[in-house]
Tab-separated table of C-alpha atoms in Angstrom:
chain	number	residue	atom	x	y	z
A	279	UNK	CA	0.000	0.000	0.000
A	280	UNK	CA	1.371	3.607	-1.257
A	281	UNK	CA	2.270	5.767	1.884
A	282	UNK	CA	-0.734	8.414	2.749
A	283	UNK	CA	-0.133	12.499	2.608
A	284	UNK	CA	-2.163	11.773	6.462
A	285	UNK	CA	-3.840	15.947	7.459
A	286	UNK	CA	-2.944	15.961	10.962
A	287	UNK	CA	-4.565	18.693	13.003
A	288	UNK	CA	-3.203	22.443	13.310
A	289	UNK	CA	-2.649	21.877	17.087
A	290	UNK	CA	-0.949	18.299	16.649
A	291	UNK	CA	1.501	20.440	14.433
A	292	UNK	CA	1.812	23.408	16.530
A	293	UNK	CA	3.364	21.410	19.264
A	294	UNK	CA	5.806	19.277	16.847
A	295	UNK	CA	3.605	16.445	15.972
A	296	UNK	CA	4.595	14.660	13.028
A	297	UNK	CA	4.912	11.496	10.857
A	298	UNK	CA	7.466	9.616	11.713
A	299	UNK	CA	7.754	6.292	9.544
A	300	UNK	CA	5.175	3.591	7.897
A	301	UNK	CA	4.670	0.681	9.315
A	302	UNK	CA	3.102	-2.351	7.445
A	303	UNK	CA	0.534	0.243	5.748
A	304	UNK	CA	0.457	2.106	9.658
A	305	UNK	CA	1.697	5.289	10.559
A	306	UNK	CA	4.330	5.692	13.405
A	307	UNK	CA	4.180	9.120	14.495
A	308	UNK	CA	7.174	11.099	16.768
A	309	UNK	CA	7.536	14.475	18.600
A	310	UNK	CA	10.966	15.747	19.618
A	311	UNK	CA	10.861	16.953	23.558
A	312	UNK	CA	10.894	20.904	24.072
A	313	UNK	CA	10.440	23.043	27.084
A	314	UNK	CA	7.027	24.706	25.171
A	315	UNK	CA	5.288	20.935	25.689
A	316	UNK	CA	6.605	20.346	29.033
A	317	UNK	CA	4.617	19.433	32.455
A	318	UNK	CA	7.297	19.389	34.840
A	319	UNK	CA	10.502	20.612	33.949
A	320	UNK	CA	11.897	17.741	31.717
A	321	UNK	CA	8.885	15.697	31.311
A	322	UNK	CA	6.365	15.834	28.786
A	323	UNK	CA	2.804	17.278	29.403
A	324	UNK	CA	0.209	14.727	29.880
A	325	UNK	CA	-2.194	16.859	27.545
A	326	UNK	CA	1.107	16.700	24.580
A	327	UNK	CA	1.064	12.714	25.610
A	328	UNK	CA	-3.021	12.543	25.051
A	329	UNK	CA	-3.229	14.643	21.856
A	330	UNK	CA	-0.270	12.166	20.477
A	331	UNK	CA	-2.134	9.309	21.258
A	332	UNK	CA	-5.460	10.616	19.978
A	333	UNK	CA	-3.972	11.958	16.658
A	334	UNK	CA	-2.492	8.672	15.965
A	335	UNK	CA	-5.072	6.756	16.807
A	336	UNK	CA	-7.273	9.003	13.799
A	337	UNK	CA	-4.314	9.029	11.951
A	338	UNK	CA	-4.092	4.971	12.123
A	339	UNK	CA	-7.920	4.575	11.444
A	340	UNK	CA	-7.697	7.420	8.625
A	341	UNK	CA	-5.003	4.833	6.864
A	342	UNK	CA	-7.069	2.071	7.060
A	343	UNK	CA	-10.255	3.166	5.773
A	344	UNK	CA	-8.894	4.811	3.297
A	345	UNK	CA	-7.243	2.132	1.954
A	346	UNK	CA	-10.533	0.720	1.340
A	347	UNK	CA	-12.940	2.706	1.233
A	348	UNK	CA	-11.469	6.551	-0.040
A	349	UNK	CA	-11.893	9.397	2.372
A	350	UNK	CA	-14.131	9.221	5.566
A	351	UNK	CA	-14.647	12.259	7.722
A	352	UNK	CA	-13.491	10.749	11.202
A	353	UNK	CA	-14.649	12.856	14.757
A	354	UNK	CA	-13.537	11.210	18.063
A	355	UNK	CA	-16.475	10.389	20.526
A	356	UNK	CA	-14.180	9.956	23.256
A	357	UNK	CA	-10.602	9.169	24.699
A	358	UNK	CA	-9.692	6.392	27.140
A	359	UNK	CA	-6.179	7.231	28.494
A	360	UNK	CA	-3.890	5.362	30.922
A	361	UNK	CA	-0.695	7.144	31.864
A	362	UNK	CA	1.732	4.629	32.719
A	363	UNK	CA	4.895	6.126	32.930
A	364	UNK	CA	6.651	10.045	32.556
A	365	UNK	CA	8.499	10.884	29.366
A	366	UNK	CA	11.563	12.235	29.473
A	367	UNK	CA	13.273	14.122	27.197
A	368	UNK	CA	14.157	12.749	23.672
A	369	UNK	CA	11.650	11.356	20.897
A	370	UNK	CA	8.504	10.123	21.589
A	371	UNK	CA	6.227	7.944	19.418
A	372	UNK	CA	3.169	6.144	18.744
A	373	UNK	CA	1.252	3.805	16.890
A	374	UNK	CA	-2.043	2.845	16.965
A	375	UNK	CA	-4.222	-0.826	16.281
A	376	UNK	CA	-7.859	-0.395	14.401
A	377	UNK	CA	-9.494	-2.816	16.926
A	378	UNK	CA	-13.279	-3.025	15.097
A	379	UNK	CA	-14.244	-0.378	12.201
A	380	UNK	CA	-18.091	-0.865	11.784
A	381	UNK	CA	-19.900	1.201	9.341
A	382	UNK	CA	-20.793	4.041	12.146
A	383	UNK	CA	-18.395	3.633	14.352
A	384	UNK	CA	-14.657	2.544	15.495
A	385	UNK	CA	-12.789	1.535	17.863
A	386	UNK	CA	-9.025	2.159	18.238
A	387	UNK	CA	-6.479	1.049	20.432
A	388	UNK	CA	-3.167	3.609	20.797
A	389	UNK	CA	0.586	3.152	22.144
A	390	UNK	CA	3.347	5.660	23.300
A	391	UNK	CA	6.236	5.054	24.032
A	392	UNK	CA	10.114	6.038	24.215
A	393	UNK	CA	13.212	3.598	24.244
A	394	UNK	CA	10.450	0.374	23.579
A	395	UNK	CA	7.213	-0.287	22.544
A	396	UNK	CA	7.826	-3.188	25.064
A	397	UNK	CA	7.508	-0.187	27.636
A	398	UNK	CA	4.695	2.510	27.247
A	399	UNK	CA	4.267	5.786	28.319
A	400	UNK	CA	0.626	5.828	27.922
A	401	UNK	CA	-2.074	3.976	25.988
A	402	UNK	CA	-5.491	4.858	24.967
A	403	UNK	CA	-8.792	3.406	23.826
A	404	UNK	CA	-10.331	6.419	21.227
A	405	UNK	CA	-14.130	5.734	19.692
A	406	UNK	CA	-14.739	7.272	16.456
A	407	UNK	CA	-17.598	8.465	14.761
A	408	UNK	CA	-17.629	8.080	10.878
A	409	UNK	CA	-19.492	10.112	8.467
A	410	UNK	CA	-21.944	8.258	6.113
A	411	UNK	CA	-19.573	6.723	3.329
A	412	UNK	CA	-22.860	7.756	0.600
A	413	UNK	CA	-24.831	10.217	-0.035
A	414	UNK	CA	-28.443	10.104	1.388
B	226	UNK	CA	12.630	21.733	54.298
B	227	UNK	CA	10.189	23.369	52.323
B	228	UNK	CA	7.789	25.496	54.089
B	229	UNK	CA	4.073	25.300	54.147
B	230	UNK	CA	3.799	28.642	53.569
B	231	UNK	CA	5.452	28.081	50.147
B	232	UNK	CA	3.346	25.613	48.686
B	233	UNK	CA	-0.121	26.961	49.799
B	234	UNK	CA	-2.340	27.128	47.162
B	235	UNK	CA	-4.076	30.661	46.619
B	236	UNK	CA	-6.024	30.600	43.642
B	237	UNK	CA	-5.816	34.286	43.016
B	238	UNK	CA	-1.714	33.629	42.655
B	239	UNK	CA	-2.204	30.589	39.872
B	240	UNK	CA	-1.667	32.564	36.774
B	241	UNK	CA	2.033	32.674	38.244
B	242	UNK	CA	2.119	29.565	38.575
B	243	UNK	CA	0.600	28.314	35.042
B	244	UNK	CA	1.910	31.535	32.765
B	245	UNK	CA	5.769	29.935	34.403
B	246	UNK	CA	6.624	27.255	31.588
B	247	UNK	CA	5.555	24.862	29.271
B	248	UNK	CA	2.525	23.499	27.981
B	249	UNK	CA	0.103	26.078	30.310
B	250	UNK	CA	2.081	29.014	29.196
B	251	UNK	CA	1.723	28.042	25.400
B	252	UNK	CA	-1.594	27.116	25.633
B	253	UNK	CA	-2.418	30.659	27.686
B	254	UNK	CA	-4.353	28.817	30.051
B	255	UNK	CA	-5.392	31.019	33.422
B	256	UNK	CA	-7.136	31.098	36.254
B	257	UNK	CA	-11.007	31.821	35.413
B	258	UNK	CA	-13.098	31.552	39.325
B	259	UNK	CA	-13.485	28.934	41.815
B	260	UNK	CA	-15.865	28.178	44.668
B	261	UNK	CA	-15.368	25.815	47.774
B	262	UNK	CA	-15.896	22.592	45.470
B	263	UNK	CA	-14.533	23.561	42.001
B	264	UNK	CA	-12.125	25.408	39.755
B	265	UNK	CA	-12.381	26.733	36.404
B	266	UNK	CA	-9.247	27.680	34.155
B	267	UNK	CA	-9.986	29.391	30.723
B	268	UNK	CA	-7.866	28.728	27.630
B	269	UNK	CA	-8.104	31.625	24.666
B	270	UNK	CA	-8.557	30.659	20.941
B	271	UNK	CA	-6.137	30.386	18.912
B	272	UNK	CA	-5.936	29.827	15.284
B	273	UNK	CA	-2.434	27.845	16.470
B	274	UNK	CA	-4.674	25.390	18.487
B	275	UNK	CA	-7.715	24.240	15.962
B	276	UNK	CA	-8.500	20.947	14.619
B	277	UNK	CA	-9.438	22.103	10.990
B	278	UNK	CA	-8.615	25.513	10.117
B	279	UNK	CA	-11.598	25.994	8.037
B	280	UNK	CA	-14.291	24.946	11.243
B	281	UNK	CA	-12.172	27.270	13.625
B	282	UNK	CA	-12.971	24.747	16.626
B	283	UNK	CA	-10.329	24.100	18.972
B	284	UNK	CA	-8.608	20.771	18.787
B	285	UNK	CA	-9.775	18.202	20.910
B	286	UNK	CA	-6.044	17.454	21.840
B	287	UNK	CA	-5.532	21.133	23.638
B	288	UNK	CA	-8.983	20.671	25.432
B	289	UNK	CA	-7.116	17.595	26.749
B	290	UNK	CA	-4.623	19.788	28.436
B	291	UNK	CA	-6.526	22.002	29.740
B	292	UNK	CA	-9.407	18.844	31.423
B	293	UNK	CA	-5.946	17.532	33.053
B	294	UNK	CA	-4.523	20.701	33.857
B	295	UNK	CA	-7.894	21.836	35.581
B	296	UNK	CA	-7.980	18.082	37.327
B	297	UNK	CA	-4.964	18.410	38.489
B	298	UNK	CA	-5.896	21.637	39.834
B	299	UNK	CA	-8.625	20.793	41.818
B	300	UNK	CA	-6.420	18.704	43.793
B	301	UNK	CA	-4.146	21.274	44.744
B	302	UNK	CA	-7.914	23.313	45.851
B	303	UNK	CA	-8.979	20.756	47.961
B	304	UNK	CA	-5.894	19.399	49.856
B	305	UNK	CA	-4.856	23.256	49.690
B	306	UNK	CA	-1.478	23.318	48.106
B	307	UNK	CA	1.121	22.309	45.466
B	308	UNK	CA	1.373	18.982	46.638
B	309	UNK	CA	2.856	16.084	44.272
B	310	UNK	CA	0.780	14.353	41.937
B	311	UNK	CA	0.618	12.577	38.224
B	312	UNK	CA	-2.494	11.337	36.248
B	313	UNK	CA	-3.542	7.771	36.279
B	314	UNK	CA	-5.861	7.798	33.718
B	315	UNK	CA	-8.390	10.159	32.099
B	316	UNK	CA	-11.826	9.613	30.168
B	317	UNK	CA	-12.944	12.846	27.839
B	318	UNK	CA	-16.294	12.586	26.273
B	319	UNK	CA	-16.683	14.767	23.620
B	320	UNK	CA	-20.327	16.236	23.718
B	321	UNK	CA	-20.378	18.131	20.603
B	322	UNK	CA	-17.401	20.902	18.858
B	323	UNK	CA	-16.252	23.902	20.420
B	324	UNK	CA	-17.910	26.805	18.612
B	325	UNK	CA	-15.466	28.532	15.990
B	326	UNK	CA	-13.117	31.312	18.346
B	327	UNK	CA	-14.548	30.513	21.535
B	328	UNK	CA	-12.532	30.451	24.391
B	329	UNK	CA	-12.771	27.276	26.508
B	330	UNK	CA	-13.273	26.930	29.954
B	331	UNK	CA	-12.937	24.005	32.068
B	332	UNK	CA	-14.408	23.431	34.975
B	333	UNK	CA	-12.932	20.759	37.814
B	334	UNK	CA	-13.928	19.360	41.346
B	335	UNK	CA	-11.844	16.810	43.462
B	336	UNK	CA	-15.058	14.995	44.607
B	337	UNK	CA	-12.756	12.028	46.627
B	338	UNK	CA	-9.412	11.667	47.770
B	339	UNK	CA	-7.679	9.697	50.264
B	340	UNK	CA	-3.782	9.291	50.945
B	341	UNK	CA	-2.998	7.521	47.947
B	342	UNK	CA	-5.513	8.470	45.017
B	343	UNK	CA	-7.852	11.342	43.952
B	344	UNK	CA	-10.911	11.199	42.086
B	345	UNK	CA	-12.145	14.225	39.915
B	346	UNK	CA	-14.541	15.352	37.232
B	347	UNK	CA	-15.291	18.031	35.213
B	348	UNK	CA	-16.763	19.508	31.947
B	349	UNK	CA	-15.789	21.938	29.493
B	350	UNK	CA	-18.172	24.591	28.328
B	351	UNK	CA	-17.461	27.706	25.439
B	352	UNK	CA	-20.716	29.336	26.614
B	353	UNK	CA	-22.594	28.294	29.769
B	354	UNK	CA	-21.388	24.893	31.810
B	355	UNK	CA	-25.063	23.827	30.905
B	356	UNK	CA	-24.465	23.421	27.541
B	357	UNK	CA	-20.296	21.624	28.346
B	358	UNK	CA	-18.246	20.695	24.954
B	359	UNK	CA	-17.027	17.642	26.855
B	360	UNK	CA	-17.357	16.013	30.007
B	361	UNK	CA	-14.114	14.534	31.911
B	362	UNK	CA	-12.714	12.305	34.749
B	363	UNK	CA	-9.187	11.582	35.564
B	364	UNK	CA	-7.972	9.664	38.435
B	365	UNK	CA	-4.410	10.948	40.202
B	366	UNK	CA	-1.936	9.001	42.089
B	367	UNK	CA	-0.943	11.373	45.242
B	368	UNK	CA	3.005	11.008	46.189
């Protein structure tokens, strides 16, 4: 499968947010520590940790149905998040799973992590609404 | 030591506190009121912070930081001070979009907490908290 141009958000690119590599048809995306995304001095922000896994999680599902379907607008329901351990400074990435896409709605599993996806930072459930595929 | 004194939390002093560094200070977020039970902390619009730049509504991942920002601070309000915490987890349902522009405010109570955990929850509104963008609860480990 040809690699996607993938839209992410104006906020997810604000704070550094960015593609990092393909996966097997899945995006891995990355954000470089800075002091502008920080929580406590040298850690990143939960909210810059939550917004990573939520675009990636859209960013994932985005992939996927596009692969097979074209386009579908995608709008998040909600966001599950588990914070398991602080990031430090250094890159941080994610990836995400497409556990069930239905015709109305998805559900999508999300990972961060820093040194090893063997050890997350956080993880996240995200439910997504998508728009009708046809016209009514 | 540190003294009490220095870690008492006065909400009337937390812009210092969040305008300081990082992700507060870039997302502009400030103190907004408070009563005995709850805080509120406002975040400005920002072109720099929408989803889509053509629906003007801000993105879901700044509301984020601002639900576990005003969590967190909620904490501080009911054990009264800057005591150490982190988030275990956090839920955000997302009622409907943020109106194009609109300033977000987000609005907090600490309804349980014992020596180990807190419990809060909390909703974010653009116009009145009865009609909230989103509704939140996060769990904190206390250290």
């Amino acid at each position: 499968m040809a690699n996607l141009e993938l839209h992410l958000p104006t906020y997810a690119q604000t704070i550094g947010i960015g593609i990092d590599r393909w996966e097997t048809g899945s995006p891995v995306l990355g954000i470089d520590y800075k002091p502008e995304i920080c929580g406590n001095p040298g850690m990143l922000h939960g909210g810059a940790v939550s917004t990573l896994l939520e675009v990636t999680a859209i960013a994932s599902l985005d992939a996927e149905l596009r692969s097979e379907h074209g386009p579908v607008s995608l709008t998040p329901l909600n966001s599950t998040i588990q914070f398991l351990r602080a990031a430090g400074e250094g890159r941080t990435f994610a990836s995400a799973t497409v556990v069930k896409a239905g015709r109305r709605l998805a559900n999508v599993a999300a990972t961060v992590w820093q040194d090893t996806p063997d050890k997350p930072v956080a993880t996240a459930v995200v439910n997504v609404a998508l728009a009708p595929r046809t016209a009514e | 030591m540190t003294s009490d004194a220095e870690w008492k939390f006065v909400p009337s002093e937390l812009d210092e506190f969040l305008a300081d560094k990082g992700n507060n200070a870039l997302l502009g977020i400030r103190y907004h009121a408070h009563s005995p039970e709850w805080i509120e902390l406002a975040m400005p619009w920002s072109e720099a912070f929408v989803d889509d730049p053509a629906a003007g509504s801000m993105a879901t991942g700044a509301i984020m930081t601002l639900l576990d920002n005003t969590a967190g601070t909620s904490i501080y309000l009911q054990r009264g001070g800057f005591l150490p915490q982190v988030t275990l987890d956090l839920r955000a349902d997302y009622l409907r979009p943020a109106k194009p522009r609109s300033t977000i405010i987000c609005r907090s109570e600490c309804f349980k907490w014992n020596a180990s955990t807190a419990l809060t929850r909390g909703i974010a509104y653009d116009e009145t908290p009865e009609d909230p963008v989103c509704h939140v609860t996060a769990t904190f480990m206390l250290l």
